Amino acid sequence: MTATAPREGELWSRCAGCASLLYRKRLRRNLDVCPECGEHARLAAPERLRQLVDPESFTPLPDRAAEVDPIDFVDVLSYPHRLSAARAGTGLAEAVVCGTATIGRHPCALAVMDFRFLGGSLGAAVGELITRAAERALEEAVPLVLVTASGGARMQEGALSLMQMATVSQAIAALREAGLLTVSVLTDPTYGGVAASFATNTDVVLAESGARMGFAGPRVIRQVTGRELPEGFQTAAFLLRHGQVDMVVPRHALRGRLVALLAAARAGRRPGCRPAVPRQEPAPAARPAAVADPPVVDAAPADAWETVRLARHPGRPTTLDYLDTTFDGFVELHGDRLGGDCPAVVGGLARLDGRYLMVIGHQKGHTTGELVARNFGMASPAGHRKALRLMRLAARLGLPVVTLVDTPGADPGVSAEEQGQAAAIAENILSLSMLPTPVVAVITGEGGSGGALALAVADRVLMLQHAVYSVISPEGCAAILWPDRGAAPQAARALRLTAPDLCRLGVVDDLVPEPVPAAHHDPEAAARALREAVLAHLLPLLDVPPATLVRRRRQRFRRFGAARAGARAGAR
Ligand SMILES: [Zn+2]
């Protein structure tokens, strides 16, 4: 395990790597790296900044963390109570510190996460602050440096925390379009939603020595696979060996590496070295239009846990069922062109009401045999890369994309991690935010976390009446926060994962009614309802110019953070 940085006032601290008793001042002089064994202790964000940026050069962004509790989440403690404790314990307003600075006299914008604050979890305020740091980088035409340390998305904010993966990713997409360098520095630990978005979809990914990074945490993988994990699994050296990071850098060399990268990027931007960067569209206003009126939901409110059970029902129509009923002339396309064809993702050309489009979806199955063959709809990195290939093909052909989302989550296995699950999801999320063709996503069954979002950064997000969409499974949430897996029904209610809840929160644009009592009782009627809903939402998008489409899609995902900041910023 990793040592924690010593507290002020303590003269001595014990290294968690080799148990040596170390004089604290000496340890700090050595950047909190044990001089005996090289163990890198975790750093608080202010100390990290002190080590990386030029003295006196850091200016925090003026934006403040908003007071957020968007879904009134309560487990054994209320979310505001946990937030207050984190603030008191760290002296920080949130789990990230953002600002501008120079590093080796090269200007940049920075966001540095702090694991001490609720495990560095990504919520609406954190996503908003990092997005503003990225927007500042774009305004000032300087590189963006992200230092990550996070357990993942913040469960206490439900699907709104999941949306932050898209919000920050699209801000990074804008920097990519402008030819501005983005660098992430992975520090220990970086997992979940942060790993599967801005930690890995930057131009250059550095891993600090001793950092571990992955989509799924070791505990989850052990639980799911029932296997012991290979030696050194998810460590910086493992990531380098599997092609997932550009370099592993000891803490002493980190600043020097950043200086070299920033210098190269600056040289490349001098006149004559590269084509002029086209004028960017201004960043969206800090306080965008309020979330549109939620659609009228006339469905009787169902218990959230009961809805989870319906969403998982083995009789529920699958993507291939809908391709057979809702769509016509499906021509399946296989493969990621990199070495795999994931059976949990199906996609290809199809027609809807005579119009050609690309349909991509998760495939589960009705029988145990089918479910096993399709890995229960849990996509591997090859599945995400196949989906990405098909989306890009659709864009080249000028065809709209319809995605059908039905997955408990992305594959949390050992080989998925080896093949870059986090980066594969991250690249899909970012690429969808740039895709110049209409995208309509429908959550048809289970919308599980980052694996669902990898197909759901869309112009319109629809949801079947008895589908669920959540940042974490109720069982997973219950195990961590209650902590008791038996509390899954309570967790399901606390997470606000049903279609009516998500329509109210603006995460979902429209609810697709199901036949009574649920889709599997009358698959033909469910197919007709899906067809009508997709057509109603897709047709108005077909004439929108691509640049407008992309701008509106980004505004759609930008509002989740901004709305919180705008609505409640004055509350503190
Ligand atoms: Zn040591």
Coordinates of C-alpha atoms and ligand atoms in Angstrom, one line a residue:
M1 CA 0.0 0.0 0.0
T2 CA 1.0 3.6 -0.5
A3 CA 2.1 5.9 2.3
T4 CA 0.1 9.0 3.0
A5 CA 2.0 12.3 3.1
P6 CA 2.8 13.2 6.7
R7 CA 0.8 15.8 8.5
E8 CA 2.2 19.1 9.5
G9 CA 3.9 19.2 12.8
E10 CA 4.9 15.6 12.9
L11 CA 8.7 15.3 13.2
W12 CA 8.9 11.7 12.0
S13 CA 6.9 9.5 9.7
R14 CA 7.1 5.8 8.8
C15 CA 7.4 4.8 5.2
A16 CA 4.6 2.5 4.1
G17 CA 6.9 0.9 1.6
C18 CA 9.8 -0.2 3.8
A19 CA 8.7 0.9 7.3
S20 CA 11.8 3.1 7.8
L21 CA 11.4 5.9 10.3
L22 CA 12.1 9.0 8.3
Y23 CA 12.8 12.6 9.4
R24 CA 9.8 14.5 8.0
K25 CA 11.7 17.5 6.7
R26 CA 14.1 15.2 4.9
L27 CA 11.2 13.4 3.4
R28 CA 9.6 16.6 2.2
R29 CA 12.9 17.8 0.7
N30 CA 12.9 14.5 -1.2
L31 CA 9.4 15.3 -2.6
D32 CA 7.8 12.8 -0.2
V33 CA 9.6 10.0 -1.9
C34 CA 11.2 7.6 0.6
P35 CA 15.0 7.9 0.3
E36 CA 15.4 4.3 1.4
C37 CA 13.0 2.4 -0.9
G38 CA 11.7 5.0 -3.4
E39 CA 8.1 4.7 -2.2
H40 CA 6.1 7.7 -3.6
A41 CA 3.7 8.9 -0.9
R42 CA 0.4 10.4 -2.0
L43 CA 0.5 14.2 -2.3
A44 CA -2.2 16.7 -1.5
A45 CA -3.1 19.0 -4.4
P46 CA -1.4 22.1 -2.9
E47 CA 1.8 20.3 -2.3
R48 CA 1.7 18.8 -5.8
L49 CA 1.3 22.3 -7.3
R50 CA 4.2 23.5 -5.2
Q51 CA 6.4 20.8 -6.7
L52 CA 5.4 21.3 -10.3
V53 CA 4.9 24.9 -11.1
D54 CA 7.2 27.9 -11.0
P55 CA 7.3 29.6 -7.6
E56 CA 4.6 32.4 -7.3
S57 CA 3.2 31.6 -10.7
F58 CA 0.0 29.8 -9.7
T59 CA -3.3 31.8 -10.0
P60 CA -6.4 29.9 -9.0
L61 CA -9.4 30.2 -11.3
P62 CA -12.0 32.5 -9.8
D63 CA -14.7 29.8 -10.1
R64 CA -16.0 28.3 -6.9
A65 CA -17.1 24.9 -6.2
A66 CA -20.9 25.0 -6.0
E67 CA -22.9 23.5 -3.3
V68 CA -24.4 20.4 -4.8
D69 CA -26.7 17.6 -3.7
P70 CA -28.6 17.2 -6.9
I71 CA -30.4 14.0 -6.0
D72 CA -30.6 14.5 -2.2
F73 CA -28.5 11.4 -1.7
V74 CA -28.5 9.6 1.7
D75 CA -26.8 6.4 2.6
V76 CA -25.9 5.9 6.2
L77 CA -24.8 9.5 6.2
S78 CA -26.1 12.4 4.1
Y79 CA -24.0 13.6 1.2
P80 CA -23.8 17.2 2.6
H81 CA -22.5 15.7 5.8
R82 CA -19.8 13.8 3.9
L83 CA -18.9 16.9 1.9
S84 CA -18.5 19.1 5.1
A85 CA -16.2 16.5 6.6
A86 CA -14.1 16.4 3.5
R87 CA -13.8 20.2 3.4
A88 CA -12.9 20.3 7.1
G89 CA -10.3 17.5 6.6
T90 CA -8.6 18.9 3.6
G91 CA -9.1 22.7 3.7
L92 CA -10.3 22.4 0.1
A93 CA -13.6 23.3 -1.3
E94 CA -13.6 20.3 -3.7
A95 CA -11.5 17.4 -4.9
V96 CA -9.7 19.4 -7.5
V97 CA -7.6 22.6 -7.5
C98 CA -7.6 24.5 -10.8
G99 CA -5.7 27.5 -12.1
T100 CA -3.1 28.9 -14.4
A101 CA 0.6 28.9 -13.9
T102 CA 4.0 28.6 -15.6
I103 CA 6.1 25.5 -15.6
G104 CA 9.7 26.3 -16.7
R105 CA 8.2 29.7 -17.8
H106 CA 5.8 28.0 -20.2
P107 CA 2.2 29.1 -19.4
C108 CA -0.4 26.4 -19.0
A109 CA -3.8 25.8 -17.3
L110 CA -3.8 23.1 -14.6
A111 CA -6.3 20.9 -12.7
V112 CA -4.8 18.9 -9.9
M113 CA -7.0 16.3 -8.1
D114 CA -6.8 15.5 -4.4
F115 CA -7.5 12.0 -3.3
R116 CA -8.1 13.0 0.3
F117 CA -11.3 14.7 -0.7
L118 CA -13.9 11.9 -1.0
G119 CA -11.4 9.7 -2.8
G120 CA -10.9 12.3 -5.5
S121 CA -14.3 11.5 -6.8
L122 CA -15.7 13.2 -9.9
G123 CA -18.9 15.1 -9.2
A124 CA -20.7 18.0 -10.9
A125 CA -18.5 20.6 -9.2
V126 CA -15.3 18.8 -10.0
G127 CA -16.3 18.3 -13.6
E128 CA -17.3 21.9 -13.9
L129 CA -14.1 23.2 -12.4
I130 CA -11.9 21.0 -14.7
T131 CA -14.0 22.0 -17.7
R132 CA -13.4 25.7 -16.8
A133 CA -9.7 25.0 -16.6
A134 CA -9.8 23.5 -20.1
E135 CA -11.8 26.4 -21.4
R136 CA -9.3 28.8 -19.9
A137 CA -6.6 26.9 -21.7
L138 CA -8.5 27.3 -25.0
E139 CA -9.1 31.0 -24.4
E140 CA -5.5 31.7 -23.7
A141 CA -4.2 29.2 -26.3
V142 CA -2.0 27.3 -23.7
P143 CA -1.6 23.6 -23.0
L144 CA -3.7 21.9 -20.3
V145 CA -2.1 19.8 -17.6
L146 CA -4.3 17.4 -15.6
V147 CA -3.0 15.6 -12.5
T148 CA -5.4 12.8 -11.7
A149 CA -6.0 11.0 -8.4
S150 CA -9.5 9.4 -8.1
G151 CA -11.5 6.4 -7.2
G152 CA -14.0 7.3 -10.0
A153 CA -17.3 9.1 -10.4
R154 CA -19.1 10.3 -7.3
M155 CA -21.9 7.9 -6.5
Q156 CA -23.7 10.5 -4.4
E157 CA -24.6 12.5 -7.5
G158 CA -26.0 9.6 -9.5
A159 CA -26.0 9.8 -13.3
L160 CA -25.1 13.5 -13.1
S161 CA -21.6 12.5 -12.0
L162 CA -21.4 10.1 -15.0
M163 CA -22.3 13.0 -17.3
Q164 CA -19.1 14.8 -16.1
M165 CA -17.0 12.3 -18.0
A166 CA -18.6 13.7 -21.2
T167 CA -18.4 17.3 -20.1
V168 CA -14.7 17.3 -19.5
S169 CA -14.0 15.1 -22.5
Q170 CA -15.7 17.5 -24.9
A171 CA -13.6 20.3 -23.4
I172 CA -10.6 18.2 -24.2
A173 CA -12.0 17.6 -27.7
A174 CA -12.1 21.4 -28.2
L175 CA -8.4 21.6 -27.3
R176 CA -7.6 18.8 -29.7
E177 CA -9.4 20.6 -32.5
A178 CA -7.5 23.8 -31.7
G179 CA -4.1 22.0 -31.8
L180 CA -3.4 22.7 -28.1
L181 CA -1.5 20.1 -26.1
T182 CA -3.2 18.2 -23.3
V183 CA -1.2 16.2 -20.8
S184 CA -2.4 14.0 -18.0
V185 CA -0.2 12.9 -15.2
L186 CA -1.6 9.7 -13.6
T187 CA -0.9 9.5 -9.9
D188 CA -1.9 6.8 -7.5
P189 CA -4.7 5.8 -7.7
T190 CA -6.6 6.7 -10.8
Y191 CA -9.7 4.6 -11.5
G192 CA -13.2 4.4 -12.8
G193 CA -14.8 7.4 -14.5
V194 CA -11.7 9.5 -14.3
A195 CA -9.5 6.8 -15.8
A196 CA -12.2 6.2 -18.5
S197 CA -12.3 9.8 -19.6
F198 CA -9.8 12.7 -19.2
A199 CA -7.0 10.7 -17.5
T200 CA -6.5 8.8 -20.8
N201 CA -8.0 10.8 -23.7
T202 CA -5.3 13.5 -23.5
D203 CA -2.5 13.7 -26.1
V204 CA 0.2 12.5 -23.7
V205 CA -0.3 10.3 -20.7
L206 CA 2.5 10.2 -18.0
A207 CA 2.3 7.8 -15.1
E208 CA 4.1 8.8 -11.9
S209 CA 6.2 6.0 -10.5
G210 CA 4.0 3.9 -8.2
A211 CA 0.8 5.0 -9.8
R212 CA -1.9 2.5 -10.5
M213 CA -4.6 3.1 -13.1
G214 CA -7.5 1.1 -14.4
F215 CA -11.2 1.1 -15.3
A216 CA -12.2 -1.5 -12.7
G217 CA -10.5 -1.6 -9.3
P218 CA -8.7 -4.8 -8.2
R219 CA -11.3 -5.7 -5.6
V220 CA -14.1 -5.7 -8.2
I221 CA -12.0 -7.7 -10.7
R222 CA -11.2 -10.3 -8.1
Q223 CA -14.8 -10.5 -7.1
V224 CA -16.1 -10.9 -10.7
T225 CA -13.4 -13.2 -12.0
G226 CA -12.7 -15.1 -8.8
R227 CA -9.1 -15.1 -9.8
E228 CA -6.0 -13.7 -8.2
L229 CA -4.5 -10.9 -10.1
P230 CA -1.2 -11.0 -11.9
E231 CA 1.8 -9.6 -10.2
G232 CA 2.1 -5.8 -10.7
F233 CA -1.4 -5.6 -12.3
Q234 CA -2.4 -2.0 -13.2
T235 CA 0.9 -0.6 -12.0
A236 CA 2.7 2.1 -14.0
A237 CA 5.1 -0.5 -15.3
F238 CA 2.2 -2.8 -16.4
L239 CA 0.5 0.2 -18.1
L240 CA 3.7 1.0 -20.0
R241 CA 4.2 -2.6 -21.0
H242 CA 0.6 -2.8 -22.4
G243 CA 1.0 0.4 -24.4
Q244 CA -1.3 2.6 -22.3
V245 CA 1.0 5.3 -21.1
D246 CA 3.7 7.3 -22.9
M247 CA 6.2 7.0 -20.0
V248 CA 6.6 6.3 -16.4
V249 CA 8.2 9.2 -14.6
P250 CA 9.7 9.3 -11.1
R251 CA 8.5 12.3 -9.1
H252 CA 11.9 14.0 -9.2
A253 CA 11.7 14.0 -13.0
L254 CA 8.1 15.0 -13.4
R255 CA 8.5 18.7 -13.6
G256 CA 11.4 18.4 -16.1
R257 CA 9.3 16.2 -18.3
L258 CA 6.4 18.6 -18.3
V259 CA 8.8 21.5 -19.1
A260 CA 10.1 19.5 -22.1
L261 CA 6.6 18.8 -23.4
L262 CA 5.3 22.3 -22.9
A263 CA 8.4 23.7 -24.7
A264 CA 7.9 21.4 -27.7
A265 CA 4.2 22.4 -27.9
R266 CA 5.1 26.1 -27.7
A267 CA 7.8 25.7 -30.4
G268 CA 5.3 24.0 -32.6
R269 CA 2.9 26.8 -32.3
R270 CA 5.3 29.6 -33.4
P271 CA 4.4 31.2 -36.8
G272 CA 5.9 29.2 -39.6
C273 CA 6.0 26.0 -37.7
R274 CA 2.4 25.0 -38.2
P275 CA -0.7 26.2 -39.9
A276 CA -2.6 29.0 -38.1
V277 CA -5.2 27.7 -35.7
P278 CA -8.7 28.7 -37.0
R279 CA -10.6 31.0 -34.6
Q280 CA -12.4 28.8 -32.2
E281 CA -16.0 29.3 -31.3
P282 CA -16.3 31.1 -28.0
A283 CA -16.7 28.8 -25.0
P284 CA -20.3 28.4 -23.9
A285 CA -21.5 31.0 -21.4
A286 CA -20.8 30.2 -17.8
R287 CA -24.5 30.2 -17.2
P288 CA -26.2 28.5 -20.1
A289 CA -29.8 28.3 -20.8
A290 CA -31.6 26.3 -18.1
V291 CA -32.4 22.7 -18.7
A292 CA -35.4 22.5 -21.0
D293 CA -38.7 21.6 -19.5
P294 CA -38.7 18.0 -18.6
P295 CA -41.0 15.9 -20.8
V296 CA -44.3 15.1 -19.3
V297 CA -44.1 11.7 -17.7
D298 CA -47.4 10.1 -17.2
A299 CA -46.2 6.6 -16.3
A300 CA -47.1 5.6 -12.8
P301 CA -44.0 5.9 -10.6
A302 CA -42.6 2.4 -10.0
D303 CA -40.3 1.3 -7.2
A304 CA -36.7 1.8 -8.4
W305 CA -35.6 -1.7 -7.3
E306 CA -38.6 -3.3 -9.1
T307 CA -37.5 -1.3 -12.3
V308 CA -34.0 -2.7 -11.9
R309 CA -35.4 -6.2 -12.0
L310 CA -37.5 -5.4 -15.0
A311 CA -34.6 -3.8 -16.8
R312 CA -32.6 -7.0 -16.3
H313 CA -35.4 -9.4 -17.2
P314 CA -33.9 -12.1 -19.5
G315 CA -37.1 -12.0 -21.7
R316 CA -36.5 -8.3 -22.4
P317 CA -35.9 -7.5 -26.1
T318 CA -32.3 -7.3 -27.0
T319 CA -30.5 -5.2 -29.6
L320 CA -30.6 -8.0 -32.2
D321 CA -34.4 -8.4 -31.5
Y322 CA -34.9 -4.7 -32.2
L323 CA -32.7 -4.8 -35.3
D324 CA -35.1 -7.5 -36.5
T325 CA -38.3 -5.7 -35.6
T326 CA -37.8 -2.0 -35.3
F327 CA -35.3 -1.7 -38.1
D328 CA -35.1 -3.3 -41.6
G329 CA -32.3 -4.8 -43.7
F330 CA -29.6 -5.1 -41.0
V331 CA -26.2 -5.8 -42.4
E332 CA -23.9 -6.6 -39.5
L333 CA -20.3 -5.3 -39.6
H334 CA -17.7 -7.0 -37.5
G335 CA -14.3 -6.3 -35.9
D336 CA -12.2 -3.5 -34.5
R337 CA -9.4 -4.0 -37.1
L338 CA -7.0 -4.2 -34.3
G339 CA -7.3 -7.9 -33.4
G340 CA -10.7 -8.6 -32.0
D341 CA -14.5 -8.8 -32.6
C342 CA -16.4 -8.4 -29.3
P343 CA -19.6 -10.3 -29.2
A344 CA -21.1 -8.0 -26.6
V345 CA -21.4 -5.2 -29.1
V346 CA -23.2 -5.5 -32.4
G347 CA -23.5 -3.0 -35.1
G348 CA -24.0 -2.3 -38.8
L349 CA -26.1 -0.7 -41.5
A350 CA -29.8 -0.8 -41.2
R351 CA -32.9 1.1 -42.4
L352 CA -35.6 2.9 -40.3
D353 CA -38.7 3.9 -42.2
G354 CA -36.7 3.7 -45.4
R355 CA -33.7 5.8 -44.2
Y356 CA -30.3 4.3 -43.9
L357 CA -28.4 4.6 -40.7
M358 CA -25.8 3.0 -38.5
V359 CA -27.1 1.0 -35.5
I360 CA -24.8 0.0 -32.7
G361 CA -25.8 -1.7 -29.5
H362 CA -24.9 -3.9 -26.6
Q363 CA -26.1 -7.5 -27.1
K364 CA -27.1 -9.6 -24.1
G365 CA -29.3 -12.7 -24.7
H366 CA -32.3 -14.6 -23.4
T367 CA -30.7 -17.8 -22.3
T368 CA -27.8 -18.6 -20.1
G369 CA -25.9 -19.9 -23.2
E370 CA -26.6 -16.7 -25.1
L371 CA -25.7 -14.5 -22.2
V372 CA -22.4 -16.3 -21.7
A373 CA -21.6 -16.2 -25.4
R374 CA -22.2 -12.4 -25.4
N375 CA -20.3 -11.8 -22.1
F376 CA -23.6 -10.6 -20.6
G377 CA -23.5 -7.5 -22.8
M378 CA -20.2 -6.3 -21.1
A379 CA -18.1 -4.9 -23.9
S380 CA -14.3 -5.4 -24.1
P381 CA -12.0 -2.7 -25.3
A382 CA -12.4 -4.4 -28.8
G383 CA -16.1 -3.8 -28.5
H384 CA -15.7 -0.1 -27.8
R385 CA -13.2 0.2 -30.6
K386 CA -15.6 -1.6 -33.0
A387 CA -18.3 0.8 -32.0
L388 CA -15.9 3.7 -32.6
R389 CA -15.0 2.4 -36.0
L390 CA -18.6 2.1 -37.0
M391 CA -19.5 5.6 -35.7
R392 CA -16.6 7.1 -37.7
L393 CA -17.7 5.1 -40.8
A394 CA -21.2 6.5 -40.4
A395 CA -19.8 10.1 -40.2
R396 CA -17.8 9.6 -43.3
L397 CA -20.8 8.2 -45.2
G398 CA -23.1 11.0 -43.8
L399 CA -25.4 8.5 -42.0
P400 CA -26.9 9.1 -38.6
V401 CA -26.1 6.8 -35.7
V402 CA -28.6 5.2 -33.4
T403 CA -27.2 3.4 -30.4
L404 CA -29.1 0.9 -28.2
V405 CA -27.6 0.7 -24.7
D406 CA -28.1 -2.4 -22.6
T407 CA -25.1 -3.3 -20.5
P408 CA -24.5 -3.9 -16.8
G409 CA -21.2 -2.1 -17.5
A410 CA -17.9 -2.5 -19.4
D411 CA -16.1 -5.8 -19.0
P412 CA -14.2 -5.7 -15.7
G413 CA -11.7 -8.5 -16.5
V414 CA -8.0 -8.8 -16.4
S415 CA -7.5 -8.9 -20.2
A416 CA -9.9 -5.9 -20.6
E417 CA -7.6 -4.0 -18.4
E418 CA -4.5 -5.2 -20.2
Q419 CA -6.0 -4.1 -23.5
G420 CA -6.8 -0.6 -22.3
Q421 CA -10.5 -0.6 -21.2
A422 CA -10.3 2.9 -19.6
A423 CA -8.7 4.5 -22.7
A424 CA -11.1 2.7 -25.1
I425 CA -14.1 4.1 -23.3
A426 CA -12.5 7.5 -22.9
E427 CA -11.8 7.7 -26.7
N428 CA -15.4 6.8 -27.5
I429 CA -16.8 9.5 -25.2
L430 CA -14.4 12.1 -26.7
S431 CA -15.0 11.0 -30.3
L432 CA -18.8 11.1 -29.9
S433 CA -18.5 14.7 -28.7
M434 CA -16.8 15.5 -32.1
L435 CA -18.9 13.3 -34.4
P436 CA -20.4 15.4 -37.3
T437 CA -23.5 13.3 -37.8
P438 CA -26.7 13.0 -35.7
V439 CA -26.6 10.5 -32.8
V440 CA -29.7 9.3 -31.0
A441 CA -29.1 7.0 -28.0
V442 CA -31.7 4.8 -26.4
I443 CA -31.2 3.1 -23.1
T444 CA -33.2 0.0 -23.7
G445 CA -32.4 -2.1 -20.6
E446 CA -29.5 -1.5 -18.2
G447 CA -27.4 1.6 -18.7
G448 CA -24.4 0.7 -16.6
S449 CA -21.9 3.4 -15.9
G450 CA -19.0 4.3 -18.3
G451 CA -19.7 1.3 -20.5
A452 CA -23.1 2.8 -21.2
L453 CA -21.9 6.3 -21.6
A454 CA -19.4 5.1 -24.3
L455 CA -22.4 4.7 -26.6
A456 CA -24.6 7.5 -25.1
V457 CA -22.9 10.9 -25.7
A458 CA -25.7 11.8 -28.1
D459 CA -27.8 14.6 -29.5
R460 CA -30.9 13.0 -28.0
V461 CA -30.9 10.4 -25.2
L462 CA -34.1 8.4 -24.9
M463 CA -34.9 5.8 -22.3
L464 CA -37.4 2.9 -22.3
Q465 CA -39.9 3.2 -19.5
H466 CA -38.5 0.3 -17.4
A467 CA -34.9 0.8 -18.2
V468 CA -32.3 2.1 -15.7
Y469 CA -29.2 4.3 -16.2
S470 CA -26.8 4.6 -13.3
V471 CA -23.3 5.6 -12.4
I472 CA -22.9 2.3 -10.5
S473 CA -25.0 -0.8 -9.9
P474 CA -27.2 -0.7 -6.9
E475 CA -25.3 -3.7 -5.5
G476 CA -22.0 -2.0 -6.0
C477 CA -23.2 1.2 -4.4
A478 CA -24.7 -0.6 -1.5
A479 CA -21.4 -2.6 -0.9
I480 CA -19.4 0.5 -0.7
L481 CA -21.6 3.0 1.1
W482 CA -23.9 1.0 3.4
P483 CA -21.7 -1.2 3.3
D484 CA -24.0 -4.2 2.7
R485 CA -24.9 -5.6 -0.7
G486 CA -28.3 -6.4 0.8
A487 CA -29.0 -2.7 0.8
A488 CA -29.2 -2.7 -3.0
P489 CA -33.0 -1.8 -3.0
Q490 CA -32.3 1.3 -0.9
A491 CA -29.3 2.2 -3.1
A492 CA -31.5 1.8 -6.2
R493 CA -33.9 4.4 -4.8
A494 CA -31.1 6.7 -3.7
L495 CA -29.4 6.7 -7.1
R496 CA -32.4 8.1 -9.1
L497 CA -31.8 5.7 -11.9
T498 CA -35.3 5.3 -13.4
A499 CA -36.4 7.0 -16.6
P500 CA -38.8 9.5 -14.9
D501 CA -36.0 10.5 -12.5
L502 CA -33.5 11.0 -15.3
C503 CA -36.0 12.9 -17.4
R504 CA -36.5 15.3 -14.5
L505 CA -32.7 15.7 -14.1
G506 CA -32.3 16.4 -17.8
V507 CA -30.0 13.5 -18.3
V508 CA -32.6 11.9 -20.5
D509 CA -34.7 13.8 -23.1
D510 CA -37.7 11.5 -23.4
L511 CA -39.2 8.4 -22.1
V512 CA -40.3 5.6 -24.5
P513 CA -43.5 4.0 -23.1
E514 CA -43.5 0.2 -22.8
P515 CA -46.5 -2.1 -23.3
V516 CA -48.2 -3.0 -20.0
P517 CA -46.7 -4.4 -17.8
A518 CA -43.3 -4.4 -19.6
A519 CA -41.6 -4.8 -22.9
H520 CA -41.0 -8.5 -22.7
H521 CA -44.8 -9.1 -22.5
D522 CA -45.3 -7.7 -25.9
P523 CA -42.0 -7.3 -27.9
E524 CA -43.8 -6.2 -31.1
A525 CA -45.5 -3.3 -29.3
A526 CA -42.2 -2.4 -27.7
A527 CA -40.5 -2.4 -31.1
R528 CA -43.2 -0.1 -32.5
A529 CA -42.8 2.3 -29.6
L530 CA -39.1 2.4 -30.1
R531 CA -39.5 3.0 -33.8
E532 CA -41.8 6.0 -33.3
A533 CA -39.6 7.5 -30.6
V534 CA -36.4 7.2 -32.6
L535 CA -38.0 8.7 -35.7
A536 CA -39.6 11.6 -33.8
H537 CA -36.2 12.6 -32.3
L538 CA -34.0 11.7 -35.3
L539 CA -35.9 13.4 -38.1
P540 CA -35.5 17.0 -36.8
L541 CA -31.7 16.4 -36.5
L542 CA -31.2 15.4 -40.1
D543 CA -31.2 18.9 -41.5
V544 CA -29.0 20.5 -38.8
P545 CA -25.6 21.5 -40.2
P546 CA -22.8 19.4 -38.7
A547 CA -21.1 22.2 -36.8
T548 CA -24.3 23.3 -35.2
L549 CA -25.1 19.7 -34.3
V550 CA -21.7 19.3 -32.5
R551 CA -22.1 22.6 -30.8
R552 CA -25.5 21.8 -29.5
R553 CA -24.5 18.3 -28.4
R554 CA -21.7 19.8 -26.3
Q555 CA -24.0 22.4 -24.8
R556 CA -26.3 19.5 -23.9
F557 CA -23.6 17.9 -21.8
R558 CA -22.1 21.1 -20.6
R559 CA -25.2 22.2 -18.7
F560 CA -25.0 19.4 -16.0
G561 CA -22.1 21.0 -14.3
A562 CA -22.9 24.6 -15.1
A563 CA -26.5 24.3 -14.0
R564 CA -25.4 23.3 -10.6
A565 CA -22.8 26.0 -10.3
G566 CA -25.2 28.6 -11.6
A567 CA -28.2 27.5 -9.5
R568 CA -26.5 27.1 -6.1
A569 CA -23.2 28.9 -6.3
G570 CA -24.5 31.6 -3.9
A571 CA -25.5 29.1 -1.3
R572 CA -22.1 28.9 0.4
Ligands
ZN1 ZN 10.7 3.3 2.2

